[in-house]
Tab-separated table of N, CA and C in Angstrom:
chain	number	residue	atom	x	y	z
A	1	UNK	N	64.917	26.499	101.460
A	1	UNK	CA	65.630	27.277	100.643
A	1	UNK	C	66.943	27.798	101.226
A	2	UNK	N	68.311	27.587	100.839
A	2	UNK	CA	69.548	28.466	101.217
A	2	UNK	C	69.410	29.906	101.282
A	3	UNK	N	69.884	30.586	102.282
A	3	UNK	CA	70.222	31.698	102.507
A	3	UNK	C	71.500	32.046	101.601
A	4	UNK	N	71.101	33.458	100.699
A	4	UNK	CA	72.469	34.131	99.879
A	4	UNK	C	72.636	35.289	100.803
A	5	UNK	N	74.284	34.988	100.813
A	5	UNK	CA	74.728	36.641	101.434
A	5	UNK	C	76.010	37.114	100.754
A	6	UNK	N	75.438	38.385	100.707
A	6	UNK	CA	76.488	39.031	99.603
A	6	UNK	C	77.046	40.203	100.275
A	7	UNK	N	78.379	40.708	99.768
A	7	UNK	CA	79.197	41.583	100.760
A	7	UNK	C	79.169	42.685	99.486
A	8	UNK	N	79.007	42.890	98.371
A	8	UNK	CA	79.096	43.585	97.331
A	8	UNK	C	78.794	44.693	98.152
A	9	UNK	N	79.703	46.111	97.130
A	9	UNK	CA	79.535	47.348	97.680
A	9	UNK	C	79.222	48.048	96.097
A	10	UNK	N	78.272	48.849	95.731
A	10	UNK	CA	77.742	49.524	94.913
A	10	UNK	C	77.915	50.929	95.164
A	11	UNK	N	78.861	51.732	94.025
A	11	UNK	CA	78.634	53.152	94.156
A	11	UNK	C	78.238	53.638	92.871
A	12	UNK	N	77.590	54.822	93.177
A	12	UNK	CA	76.794	55.411	92.102
A	12	UNK	C	77.311	56.924	91.823
A	13	UNK	N	78.635	56.912	92.269
A	13	UNK	CA	79.314	58.518	91.810
A	13	UNK	C	79.429	58.480	90.484
A	14	UNK	N	79.136	59.582	89.950
A	14	UNK	CA	79.432	59.852	88.333
A	14	UNK	C	80.508	60.302	88.258
A	15	UNK	N	80.915	61.522	89.255
A	15	UNK	CA	82.469	62.214	88.904
A	15	UNK	C	83.392	61.814	89.779
A	16	UNK	N	83.984	60.490	89.261
A	16	UNK	CA	85.123	60.471	90.388
A	16	UNK	C	86.385	60.849	90.572
A	17	UNK	N	86.583	61.718	89.466
A	17	UNK	CA	88.057	62.748	89.357
A	17	UNK	C	87.733	63.696	90.274
A	18	UNK	N	86.602	64.106	90.711
A	18	UNK	CA	86.597	65.613	91.518
A	18	UNK	C	87.349	65.328	93.212
A	19	UNK	N	88.042	65.990	93.592
A	19	UNK	CA	88.410	65.940	94.736
A	19	UNK	C	87.266	65.646	95.953
A	20	UNK	N	87.342	64.409	96.644
A	20	UNK	CA	86.253	64.290	97.646
A	20	UNK	C	86.699	65.106	98.874
A	21	UNK	N	85.706	65.242	99.715
A	21	UNK	CA	85.610	66.245	100.995
A	21	UNK	C	85.646	67.451	100.760
A	22	UNK	N	85.602	68.210	101.817
A	22	UNK	CA	85.366	69.565	101.873
A	22	UNK	C	86.805	70.377	102.010
A	23	UNK	N	86.375	71.242	101.541
A	23	UNK	CA	87.842	72.633	101.730
A	23	UNK	C	87.383	73.835	102.420
A	24	UNK	N	88.507	74.188	103.439
A	24	UNK	CA	88.130	75.098	103.917
A	24	UNK	C	88.972	76.461	103.671
A	25	UNK	N	88.388	77.710	103.727
A	25	UNK	CA	89.327	78.794	103.173
A	25	UNK	C	89.144	80.145	104.391
A	26	UNK	N	90.232	80.665	104.593
A	26	UNK	CA	90.015	81.851	105.926
A	26	UNK	C	90.563	83.418	105.017
A	27	UNK	N	90.051	83.971	105.684
A	27	UNK	CA	90.361	85.518	105.389
A	27	UNK	C	92.097	85.710	105.730
A	28	UNK	N	92.439	86.916	105.320
A	28	UNK	CA	94.027	87.103	105.603
A	28	UNK	C	94.226	87.356	107.301
A	29	UNK	N	93.075	87.716	107.745
A	29	UNK	CA	93.002	88.006	109.387
A	29	UNK	C	92.997	86.628	110.316
A	30	UNK	N	92.607	85.534	109.436
A	30	UNK	CA	92.425	84.231	109.662
A	30	UNK	C	91.046	83.812	110.347
A	31	UNK	N	90.326	84.664	109.777
A	31	UNK	CA	88.750	84.562	110.121
A	31	UNK	C	88.112	83.365	108.845
A	32	UNK	N	87.609	82.435	109.713
A	32	UNK	CA	86.880	81.304	109.058
A	32	UNK	C	85.744	81.744	107.715
A	33	UNK	N	86.038	81.796	106.437
A	33	UNK	CA	85.174	82.443	105.606
A	33	UNK	C	84.396	81.468	104.877
A	34	UNK	N	84.761	80.132	104.173
A	34	UNK	CA	84.292	79.546	103.384
A	34	UNK	C	84.480	77.999	103.509
A	35	UNK	N	83.851	77.180	103.311
A	35	UNK	CA	83.792	75.856	103.181
A	35	UNK	C	82.861	75.314	101.768
A	36	UNK	N	83.901	74.615	100.949
A	36	UNK	CA	83.211	74.448	99.540
A	36	UNK	C	83.640	72.707	99.316
A	37	UNK	N	82.860	72.328	98.616
A	37	UNK	CA	82.864	71.016	98.016
A	37	UNK	C	84.222	70.619	96.906
A	38	UNK	N	85.116	71.759	96.480
A	38	UNK	CA	85.829	71.936	95.592
A	38	UNK	C	87.020	72.871	95.648
A	39	UNK	N	88.393	72.462	95.611
A	39	UNK	CA	89.078	73.763	95.861
A	39	UNK	C	88.953	74.824	94.837
A	40	UNK	N	89.175	75.681	95.195
A	40	UNK	CA	88.793	77.055	94.661
A	40	UNK	C	89.849	77.305	93.317
A	41	UNK	N	91.038	77.056	93.297
A	41	UNK	CA	91.870	76.746	92.380
A	41	UNK	C	91.423	75.705	90.975
A	42	UNK	N	90.917	75.170	91.365
A	42	UNK	CA	90.247	74.266	90.179
A	42	UNK	C	88.732	75.010	89.567
A	43	UNK	N	88.451	76.286	90.140
A	43	UNK	CA	86.969	76.513	89.257
A	43	UNK	C	87.684	77.729	88.199
A	44	UNK	N	86.771	78.150	87.329
A	44	UNK	CA	87.101	78.954	86.818
A	44	UNK	C	87.127	80.433	87.103
A	45	UNK	N	87.910	81.190	86.362
A	45	UNK	CA	88.070	82.770	86.920
A	45	UNK	C	87.737	83.407	85.647
A	46	UNK	N	86.984	84.645	86.040
A	46	UNK	CA	86.607	86.044	85.422
A	46	UNK	C	87.548	85.996	84.678
A	47	UNK	N	87.298	86.885	83.508
A	47	UNK	CA	88.530	87.400	82.726
A	47	UNK	C	88.382	88.802	83.275
A	48	UNK	N	87.495	89.214	83.617
A	48	UNK	CA	87.585	91.266	83.842
A	48	UNK	C	88.553	91.376	85.030
A	49	UNK	N	88.257	90.673	86.051
A	49	UNK	CA	88.935	90.723	87.372
A	49	UNK	C	89.945	89.454	87.944
A	50	UNK	N	89.718	88.431	87.255
A	50	UNK	CA	90.161	87.310	87.725
A	50	UNK	C	89.588	86.633	89.133
A	51	UNK	N	88.606	87.017	89.174
A	51	UNK	CA	88.079	86.539	90.360
A	51	UNK	C	87.194	85.151	90.212
A	52	UNK	N	87.189	84.382	91.095
A	52	UNK	CA	86.991	82.772	91.081
A	52	UNK	C	85.470	82.645	91.143
A	53	UNK	N	84.867	81.956	90.155
A	53	UNK	CA	83.747	81.674	89.886
A	53	UNK	C	83.236	80.835	90.574
A	54	UNK	N	82.259	80.606	91.475
A	54	UNK	CA	81.423	79.788	92.170
A	54	UNK	C	79.838	79.569	91.418
A	55	UNK	N	79.617	78.502	90.911
A	55	UNK	CA	78.407	78.659	90.209
A	55	UNK	C	77.300	77.700	91.086
A	56	UNK	N	76.450	78.770	91.702
A	56	UNK	CA	75.296	78.436	93.003
A	56	UNK	C	74.829	77.166	92.676
A	57	UNK	N	74.097	76.613	91.393
A	57	UNK	CA	73.346	75.382	91.068
A	57	UNK	C	74.218	74.356	91.383
A	58	UNK	N	75.490	74.266	90.763
A	58	UNK	CA	76.038	72.969	90.955
A	58	UNK	C	76.991	72.792	92.219
A	59	UNK	N	77.599	74.244	92.809
A	59	UNK	CA	78.761	73.750	94.065
A	59	UNK	C	77.894	73.962	95.519
A	60	UNK	N	78.143	73.435	96.440
A	60	UNK	CA	77.891	73.047	97.889
A	60	UNK	C	78.912	73.808	98.547
A	61	UNK	N	78.348	75.117	98.994
A	61	UNK	CA	79.237	75.973	99.808
A	61	UNK	C	78.300	76.724	101.276
A	62	UNK	N	79.135	76.823	101.689
A	62	UNK	CA	78.491	77.950	102.654
A	62	UNK	C	80.061	79.125	103.335
A	63	UNK	N	79.184	80.403	102.574
A	63	UNK	CA	80.215	81.390	103.129
A	63	UNK	C	79.499	82.385	104.164
A	64	UNK	N	80.951	82.511	105.143
A	64	UNK	CA	80.319	83.499	106.247
A	64	UNK	C	81.271	84.790	106.022
A	65	UNK	N	80.094	85.427	105.467
A	65	UNK	CA	80.513	87.230	105.402
A	65	UNK	C	79.518	87.815	105.513
A	66	UNK	N	79.830	89.284	105.617
A	66	UNK	CA	78.339	90.024	105.751
A	66	UNK	C	78.253	91.265	104.849
A	67	UNK	N	77.292	91.274	104.304
A	67	UNK	CA	76.899	91.950	103.093
A	67	UNK	C	77.189	93.353	103.645
A	68	UNK	N	77.636	94.236	102.513
A	68	UNK	CA	78.130	95.688	102.650
A	68	UNK	C	77.396	96.445	101.417
A	69	UNK	N	78.099	97.240	101.081
A	69	UNK	CA	77.466	98.313	100.177
A	69	UNK	C	77.544	97.827	98.831
A	70	UNK	N	76.623	98.217	98.013
A	70	UNK	CA	76.284	97.986	96.262
A	70	UNK	C	77.003	98.950	95.885
A	71	UNK	N	77.982	98.447	94.847
A	71	UNK	CA	78.808	99.398	93.790
A	71	UNK	C	78.671	99.001	92.699
A	72	UNK	N	78.461	99.961	91.754
A	72	UNK	CA	78.593	99.741	90.412
A	72	UNK	C	80.118	100.075	89.628
A	73	UNK	N	79.992	99.148	88.967
A	73	UNK	CA	81.839	99.092	88.276
A	73	UNK	C	81.703	99.048	86.630
A	74	UNK	N	82.489	100.250	86.373
A	74	UNK	CA	82.249	100.338	84.817
A	74	UNK	C	83.263	99.270	84.283
A	75	UNK	N	82.854	98.402	83.411
A	75	UNK	CA	83.853	97.658	82.806
A	75	UNK	C	83.688	97.686	81.030
A	76	UNK	N	84.713	98.484	80.783
A	76	UNK	CA	84.709	98.619	79.309
A	76	UNK	C	83.804	99.579	78.935
A	77	UNK	N	82.714	98.989	78.107
A	77	UNK	CA	81.264	99.896	77.770
A	77	UNK	C	80.101	99.663	78.543
A	78	UNK	N	80.260	98.779	79.839
A	78	UNK	CA	79.111	98.241	80.370
A	78	UNK	C	79.518	98.639	81.682
A	79	UNK	N	78.288	98.524	82.593
A	79	UNK	CA	78.110	98.919	83.769
A	79	UNK	C	77.822	97.541	84.683
A	80	UNK	N	78.273	97.098	86.006
A	80	UNK	CA	78.093	95.781	86.660
A	80	UNK	C	77.655	96.116	87.722
A	81	UNK	N	76.532	95.766	88.609
A	81	UNK	CA	76.150	96.193	89.811
A	81	UNK	C	76.462	95.031	91.111
A	82	UNK	N	77.438	95.087	91.932
A	82	UNK	CA	78.047	94.404	92.643
A	82	UNK	C	77.512	94.466	93.758
A	83	UNK	N	77.042	93.184	94.468
A	83	UNK	CA	76.566	93.297	96.134
A	83	UNK	C	77.791	92.827	96.648
A	84	UNK	N	78.641	93.361	97.545
A	84	UNK	CA	79.551	93.069	98.163
A	84	UNK	C	79.251	92.024	99.494
A	85	UNK	N	80.388	91.168	99.931
A	85	UNK	CA	80.646	90.680	100.817
A	85	UNK	C	81.995	90.473	101.562
A	86	UNK	N	81.811	91.045	103.030
A	86	UNK	CA	82.859	91.565	103.689
A	86	UNK	C	83.116	90.513	104.577
A	87	UNK	N	84.727	90.240	105.232
A	87	UNK	CA	84.856	89.494	106.211
A	87	UNK	C	84.155	90.228	107.292
A	88	UNK	N	83.669	89.334	108.287
A	88	UNK	CA	82.884	89.950	109.574
A	88	UNK	C	83.998	90.300	110.577
A	89	UNK	N	85.266	89.927	110.124
A	89	UNK	CA	86.310	90.428	111.081
A	89	UNK	C	87.170	91.532	110.976
A	90	UNK	N	87.643	91.680	109.785
A	90	UNK	CA	88.583	92.894	109.578
A	90	UNK	C	87.969	93.478	108.294
A	91	UNK	N	86.672	93.108	107.811
A	91	UNK	CA	86.109	94.238	106.526
A	91	UNK	C	86.441	93.854	105.345
A	92	UNK	N	87.553	93.150	105.156
A	92	UNK	CA	88.270	92.938	103.453
A	92	UNK	C	87.279	92.388	103.026
A	93	UNK	N	87.008	93.022	101.733
A	93	UNK	CA	86.256	92.408	100.409
A	93	UNK	C	86.428	90.684	100.381
A	94	UNK	N	85.518	90.106	100.607
A	94	UNK	CA	85.682	88.602	99.968
A	94	UNK	C	85.233	88.138	98.718
A	95	UNK	N	83.986	88.546	98.633
A	95	UNK	CA	83.314	88.431	97.517
A	95	UNK	C	82.112	89.231	97.133
A	96	UNK	N	81.407	88.865	95.683
A	96	UNK	CA	80.294	89.894	95.594
A	96	UNK	C	79.566	89.046	94.360
A	97	UNK	N	78.240	89.210	94.536
A	97	UNK	CA	77.085	88.455	93.690
A	97	UNK	C	76.780	89.805	92.725
A	98	UNK	N	75.808	89.521	91.799
A	98	UNK	CA	75.238	90.320	91.024
A	98	UNK	C	73.725	90.486	91.260
A	99	UNK	N	73.327	89.892	92.642
A	99	UNK	CA	71.693	90.163	92.821
A	99	UNK	C	71.841	90.268	94.277
A	100	UNK	N	70.755	91.159	94.628
A	100	UNK	CA	70.915	91.412	96.234
A	100	UNK	C	71.067	90.253	97.222
A	101	UNK	N	70.726	89.187	97.153
A	101	UNK	CA	70.377	87.850	97.745
A	101	UNK	C	71.258	86.627	97.585
A	102	UNK	N	72.085	86.504	98.552
A	102	UNK	CA	73.099	85.549	98.584
A	102	UNK	C	72.823	84.484	98.032
A	103	UNK	N	73.562	83.759	97.212
A	103	UNK	CA	72.933	82.846	96.414
A	103	UNK	C	71.932	82.785	95.227
A	104	UNK	N	71.523	83.996	95.247
A	104	UNK	CA	70.321	84.443	94.542
A	104	UNK	C	70.310	84.364	93.145
A	105	UNK	N	71.530	84.590	92.523
A	105	UNK	CA	71.840	84.593	91.135
A	105	UNK	C	72.580	83.275	90.711
A	106	UNK	N	73.116	83.228	89.439
A	106	UNK	CA	73.863	82.151	88.895
A	106	UNK	C	75.298	81.983	89.811
A	107	UNK	N	75.910	83.178	89.848
A	107	UNK	CA	77.286	83.066	90.539
A	107	UNK	C	77.345	83.636	91.758
A	108	UNK	N	78.498	83.145	92.369
A	108	UNK	CA	79.069	84.029	93.500
A	108	UNK	C	80.423	84.181	93.038
A	109	UNK	N	81.118	85.370	93.254
A	109	UNK	CA	82.516	85.635	92.512
A	109	UNK	C	83.229	86.005	93.698
A	110	UNK	N	84.299	85.138	94.050
A	110	UNK	CA	85.349	85.116	95.217
A	110	UNK	C	86.506	86.299	94.432
A	111	UNK	N	86.844	87.213	95.307
A	111	UNK	CA	87.835	88.371	95.018
A	111	UNK	C	89.359	87.571	95.086
A	112	UNK	N	89.955	87.515	94.028
A	112	UNK	CA	91.194	87.255	93.919
A	112	UNK	C	92.325	87.432	94.888
A	113	UNK	N	92.929	86.509	95.885
A	113	UNK	CA	93.818	86.804	96.936
A	113	UNK	C	93.214	87.247	98.267
A	114	UNK	N	92.098	87.075	98.369
A	114	UNK	CA	90.999	87.411	99.648
A	114	UNK	C	91.193	86.162	100.520
A	115	UNK	N	91.260	84.888	99.850
A	115	UNK	CA	91.174	83.837	101.014
A	115	UNK	C	92.262	83.029	100.739
A	116	UNK	N	92.650	82.234	101.760
A	116	UNK	CA	93.800	81.249	101.977
A	116	UNK	C	93.247	79.730	102.449
A	117	UNK	N	93.756	78.662	102.086
A	117	UNK	CA	93.558	77.565	102.953
A	117	UNK	C	94.335	77.393	104.064
A	118	UNK	N	95.555	77.920	104.237
A	118	UNK	CA	95.674	78.054	105.715
A	118	UNK	C	95.984	79.094	106.408
A	119	UNK	N	95.111	78.682	107.574
A	119	UNK	CA	94.713	79.701	108.402
A	119	UNK	C	96.162	80.406	109.014
A	120	UNK	N	95.940	81.914	109.004
A	120	UNK	CA	96.859	82.911	109.360
A	120	UNK	C	98.157	82.898	108.619
A	121	UNK	N	98.182	82.596	107.497
A	121	UNK	CA	99.167	82.876	106.433
A	121	UNK	C	98.834	83.685	105.145
A	122	UNK	N	99.103	84.710	104.836
A	122	UNK	CA	98.699	85.331	103.508
A	122	UNK	C	98.597	84.649	102.587
A	123	UNK	N	97.838	84.518	101.748
A	123	UNK	CA	97.951	84.285	100.161
A	123	UNK	C	99.283	84.542	99.341
A	124	UNK	N	99.790	83.745	98.733
A	124	UNK	CA	100.600	83.946	97.863
A	124	UNK	C	100.759	85.617	96.842
A	125	UNK	N	99.575	85.833	96.510
A	125	UNK	CA	98.998	86.617	95.394
A	125	UNK	C	98.223	87.853	96.079
A	126	UNK	N	98.556	87.879	97.588
A	126	UNK	CA	97.565	88.987	98.044
A	126	UNK	C	97.820	90.403	97.935
A	127	UNK	N	99.136	90.456	97.316
A	127	UNK	CA	99.526	92.080	97.039
A	127	UNK	C	99.841	92.152	95.620
A	128	UNK	N	99.489	91.255	94.917
A	128	UNK	CA	99.753	91.480	93.735
A	128	UNK	C	98.865	92.324	92.948
A	129	UNK	N	99.140	92.658	91.557
A	129	UNK	CA	97.867	93.411	90.694
A	129	UNK	C	97.144	92.765	90.263
A	130	UNK	N	95.158	93.169	90.454
A	130	UNK	CA	94.572	92.400	90.106
A	130	UNK	C	94.375	92.599	88.513
A	131	UNK	N	94.569	91.393	88.055
A	131	UNK	CA	94.332	91.135	86.521
A	131	UNK	C	92.787	91.733	86.013
A	132	UNK	N	93.155	92.885	85.094
A	132	UNK	CA	92.072	93.274	84.243
A	132	UNK	C	91.453	94.674	85.129
A	133	UNK	N	91.987	94.820	86.135
A	133	UNK	CA	91.480	95.922	87.296
A	133	UNK	C	92.245	97.600	86.626
A	134	UNK	N	93.464	96.997	85.786
A	134	UNK	CA	93.980	98.449	85.547
A	134	UNK	C	93.495	99.281	84.722
A	135	UNK	N	92.358	99.126	83.852
A	135	UNK	CA	91.409	99.512	83.243
A	135	UNK	C	90.078	99.768	83.248
A	136	UNK	N	89.863	99.405	84.917
A	136	UNK	CA	88.234	99.549	84.784
A	136	UNK	C	88.085	100.559	85.904
A	137	UNK	N	87.137	101.152	86.147
A	137	UNK	CA	86.886	101.997	87.445
A	137	UNK	C	85.901	101.528	88.025
A	138	UNK	N	85.987	102.016	89.328
A	138	UNK	CA	84.776	101.881	90.162
A	138	UNK	C	84.263	103.180	90.854
A	139	UNK	N	83.227	104.004	90.169
A	139	UNK	CA	82.872	104.789	90.231
A	139	UNK	C	81.308	105.088	89.959
A	140	UNK	N	80.442	105.324	90.732
A	140	UNK	CA	78.807	105.556	90.326
A	140	UNK	C	78.747	106.710	89.557
A	141	UNK	N	79.500	107.584	89.661
A	141	UNK	CA	79.205	108.759	88.990
A	141	UNK	C	80.112	109.065	87.461
A	142	UNK	N	81.123	108.205	87.362
A	142	UNK	CA	81.897	108.343	86.272
A	142	UNK	C	82.594	109.514	86.454
A	143	UNK	N	83.071	109.804	87.737
A	143	UNK	CA	84.280	111.012	87.461
A	143	UNK	C	85.706	110.572	88.207
A	144	UNK	N	85.590	109.432	88.495
A	144	UNK	CA	86.886	109.034	89.295
A	144	UNK	C	87.859	108.600	88.224
A	145	UNK	N	89.245	108.074	88.914
A	145	UNK	CA	90.051	107.879	87.709
A	145	UNK	C	90.175	106.032	87.650
A	146	UNK	N	90.778	105.438	86.692
A	146	UNK	CA	90.507	104.074	86.251
A	146	UNK	C	91.078	103.169	87.128
A	147	UNK	N	92.046	103.450	88.168
A	147	UNK	CA	92.248	102.581	89.062
A	147	UNK	C	91.797	102.384	90.529
A	148	UNK	N	90.884	103.131	90.734
A	148	UNK	CA	90.752	103.598	91.881
A	148	UNK	C	90.020	102.118	92.675
A	149	UNK	N	89.349	101.233	91.781
A	149	UNK	CA	88.987	99.865	92.446
A	149	UNK	C	90.046	99.115	93.018
A	150	UNK	N	91.136	99.250	91.920
A	150	UNK	CA	92.355	98.196	92.245
A	150	UNK	C	93.014	98.859	93.434
A	151	UNK	N	93.156	100.153	93.475
A	151	UNK	CA	93.733	100.817	94.757
A	151	UNK	C	92.978	100.357	95.902
A	152	UNK	N	92.086	100.690	96.083
A	152	UNK	CA	91.064	100.267	97.356
A	152	UNK	C	90.967	99.000	97.585
A	153	UNK	N	91.153	97.846	96.771
A	153	UNK	CA	91.547	96.412	96.967
A	153	UNK	C	92.550	96.462	97.583
A	154	UNK	N	93.645	96.971	97.211
A	154	UNK	CA	95.123	96.796	97.247
A	154	UNK	C	95.403	97.121	98.840
A	155	UNK	N	95.022	98.172	99.008
A	155	UNK	CA	95.247	99.350	100.223
A	155	UNK	C	94.006	98.400	101.171
A	156	UNK	N	93.078	97.681	100.916
A	156	UNK	CA	92.390	96.718	102.017
A	156	UNK	C	93.235	95.642	102.387
A	157	UNK	N	93.675	95.188	101.208
A	157	UNK	CA	94.389	93.910	101.707
A	157	UNK	C	95.925	93.793	102.153
A	158	UNK	N	96.336	95.240	102.020
A	158	UNK	CA	97.671	95.222	102.687
A	158	UNK	C	97.378	95.379	104.197
A	159	UNK	N	95.910	96.318	104.633
A	159	UNK	CA	95.991	96.689	106.010
A	159	UNK	C	95.407	95.376	106.647
A	160	UNK	N	94.871	94.359	105.999
A	160	UNK	CA	94.365	93.092	106.277
A	160	UNK	C	95.611	92.136	106.589
A	161	UNK	N	96.647	92.253	105.914
A	161	UNK	CA	97.419	91.485	105.983
A	161	UNK	C	98.707	91.883	107.111
A	162	UNK	N	98.369	93.207	107.120
A	162	UNK	CA	99.240	93.885	108.405
A	162	UNK	C	98.768	93.415	109.575
A	163	UNK	N	97.147	93.386	109.885
A	163	UNK	CA	96.464	93.025	110.755
A	163	UNK	C	96.863	91.591	111.251
A	164	UNK	N	96.818	90.526	110.249
A	164	UNK	CA	97.033	89.182	110.127
A	164	UNK	C	98.769	88.954	111.154
A	165	UNK	N	99.134	89.932	110.111
A	165	UNK	CA	100.802	89.638	110.965
A	165	UNK	C	101.167	90.124	112.409
A	166	UNK	N	100.500	91.219	112.719
A	166	UNK	CA	100.268	91.588	113.982
A	166	UNK	C	99.573	90.303	114.999
A	167	UNK	N	98.739	89.689	114.407
A	167	UNK	CA	97.909	88.726	115.241
A	167	UNK	C	98.710	87.558	115.578
A	168	UNK	N	99.650	87.432	114.598
A	168	UNK	CA	100.266	86.182	114.649
A	168	UNK	C	101.541	86.270	115.593
A	169	UNK	N	102.161	87.405	115.542
A	169	UNK	CA	103.452	88.024	116.262
A	169	UNK	C	102.966	87.919	117.787
A	170	UNK	N	101.794	88.455	117.932
A	170	UNK	CA	101.022	88.631	119.289
A	170	UNK	C	101.076	87.156	119.860
A	171	UNK	N	100.179	86.128	118.933
A	171	UNK	CA	100.149	84.758	119.701
A	171	UNK	C	101.339	84.331	119.548
A	172	UNK	N	102.216	84.507	118.974
A	172	UNK	CA	103.372	83.576	119.064
A	172	UNK	C	104.157	84.130	120.400
A	173	UNK	N	104.254	85.543	120.596
A	173	UNK	CA	105.017	86.261	121.739
A	173	UNK	C	104.085	85.642	122.988
A	174	UNK	N	102.881	85.442	122.995
A	174	UNK	CA	101.949	84.947	124.379
A	174	UNK	C	102.524	83.436	124.524
A	175	UNK	N	102.769	82.652	123.032
A	175	UNK	CA	103.107	81.322	123.679
A	175	UNK	C	104.466	81.022	123.687
A	176	UNK	N	105.273	82.092	123.827
A	176	UNK	CA	106.808	81.910	124.013
A	176	UNK	C	107.117	81.788	125.516
């Protein structure tokens, strides 16, 4: 009996519209922070603080951040417990979860403006006001003013951007 040779290629990809490959993201200080299977710009955002929502059950990602403090944030008439994740190099707030273990809950929330795809260049919206933060407070005891969280985040972003600019200037002068 003769042999039959076939060069057919069969693909079982269900979602062909999704961008292929991995996407890397960096902190404002140029530290590598996140690699994920989809662009952050394509993921949904929270209405409360405009953070990017990463669904832990469906997304493949590796987040290089160190756990930090636990904050209770008042959102209108409800409270939210945030387990915060920081950049290991400059301690900028990168993301938060609502459970104590990384990827332990349904979602990981990436803070608006904390990451950039281009290493060493601050993101376009790093110094913009954070949407939804102007009427929320970050206060465990309930005695702070309404924009404490926004002010703290913006100061942290400004400090990190200043460090990033200083690092870029130093590396440019060494290379010249």
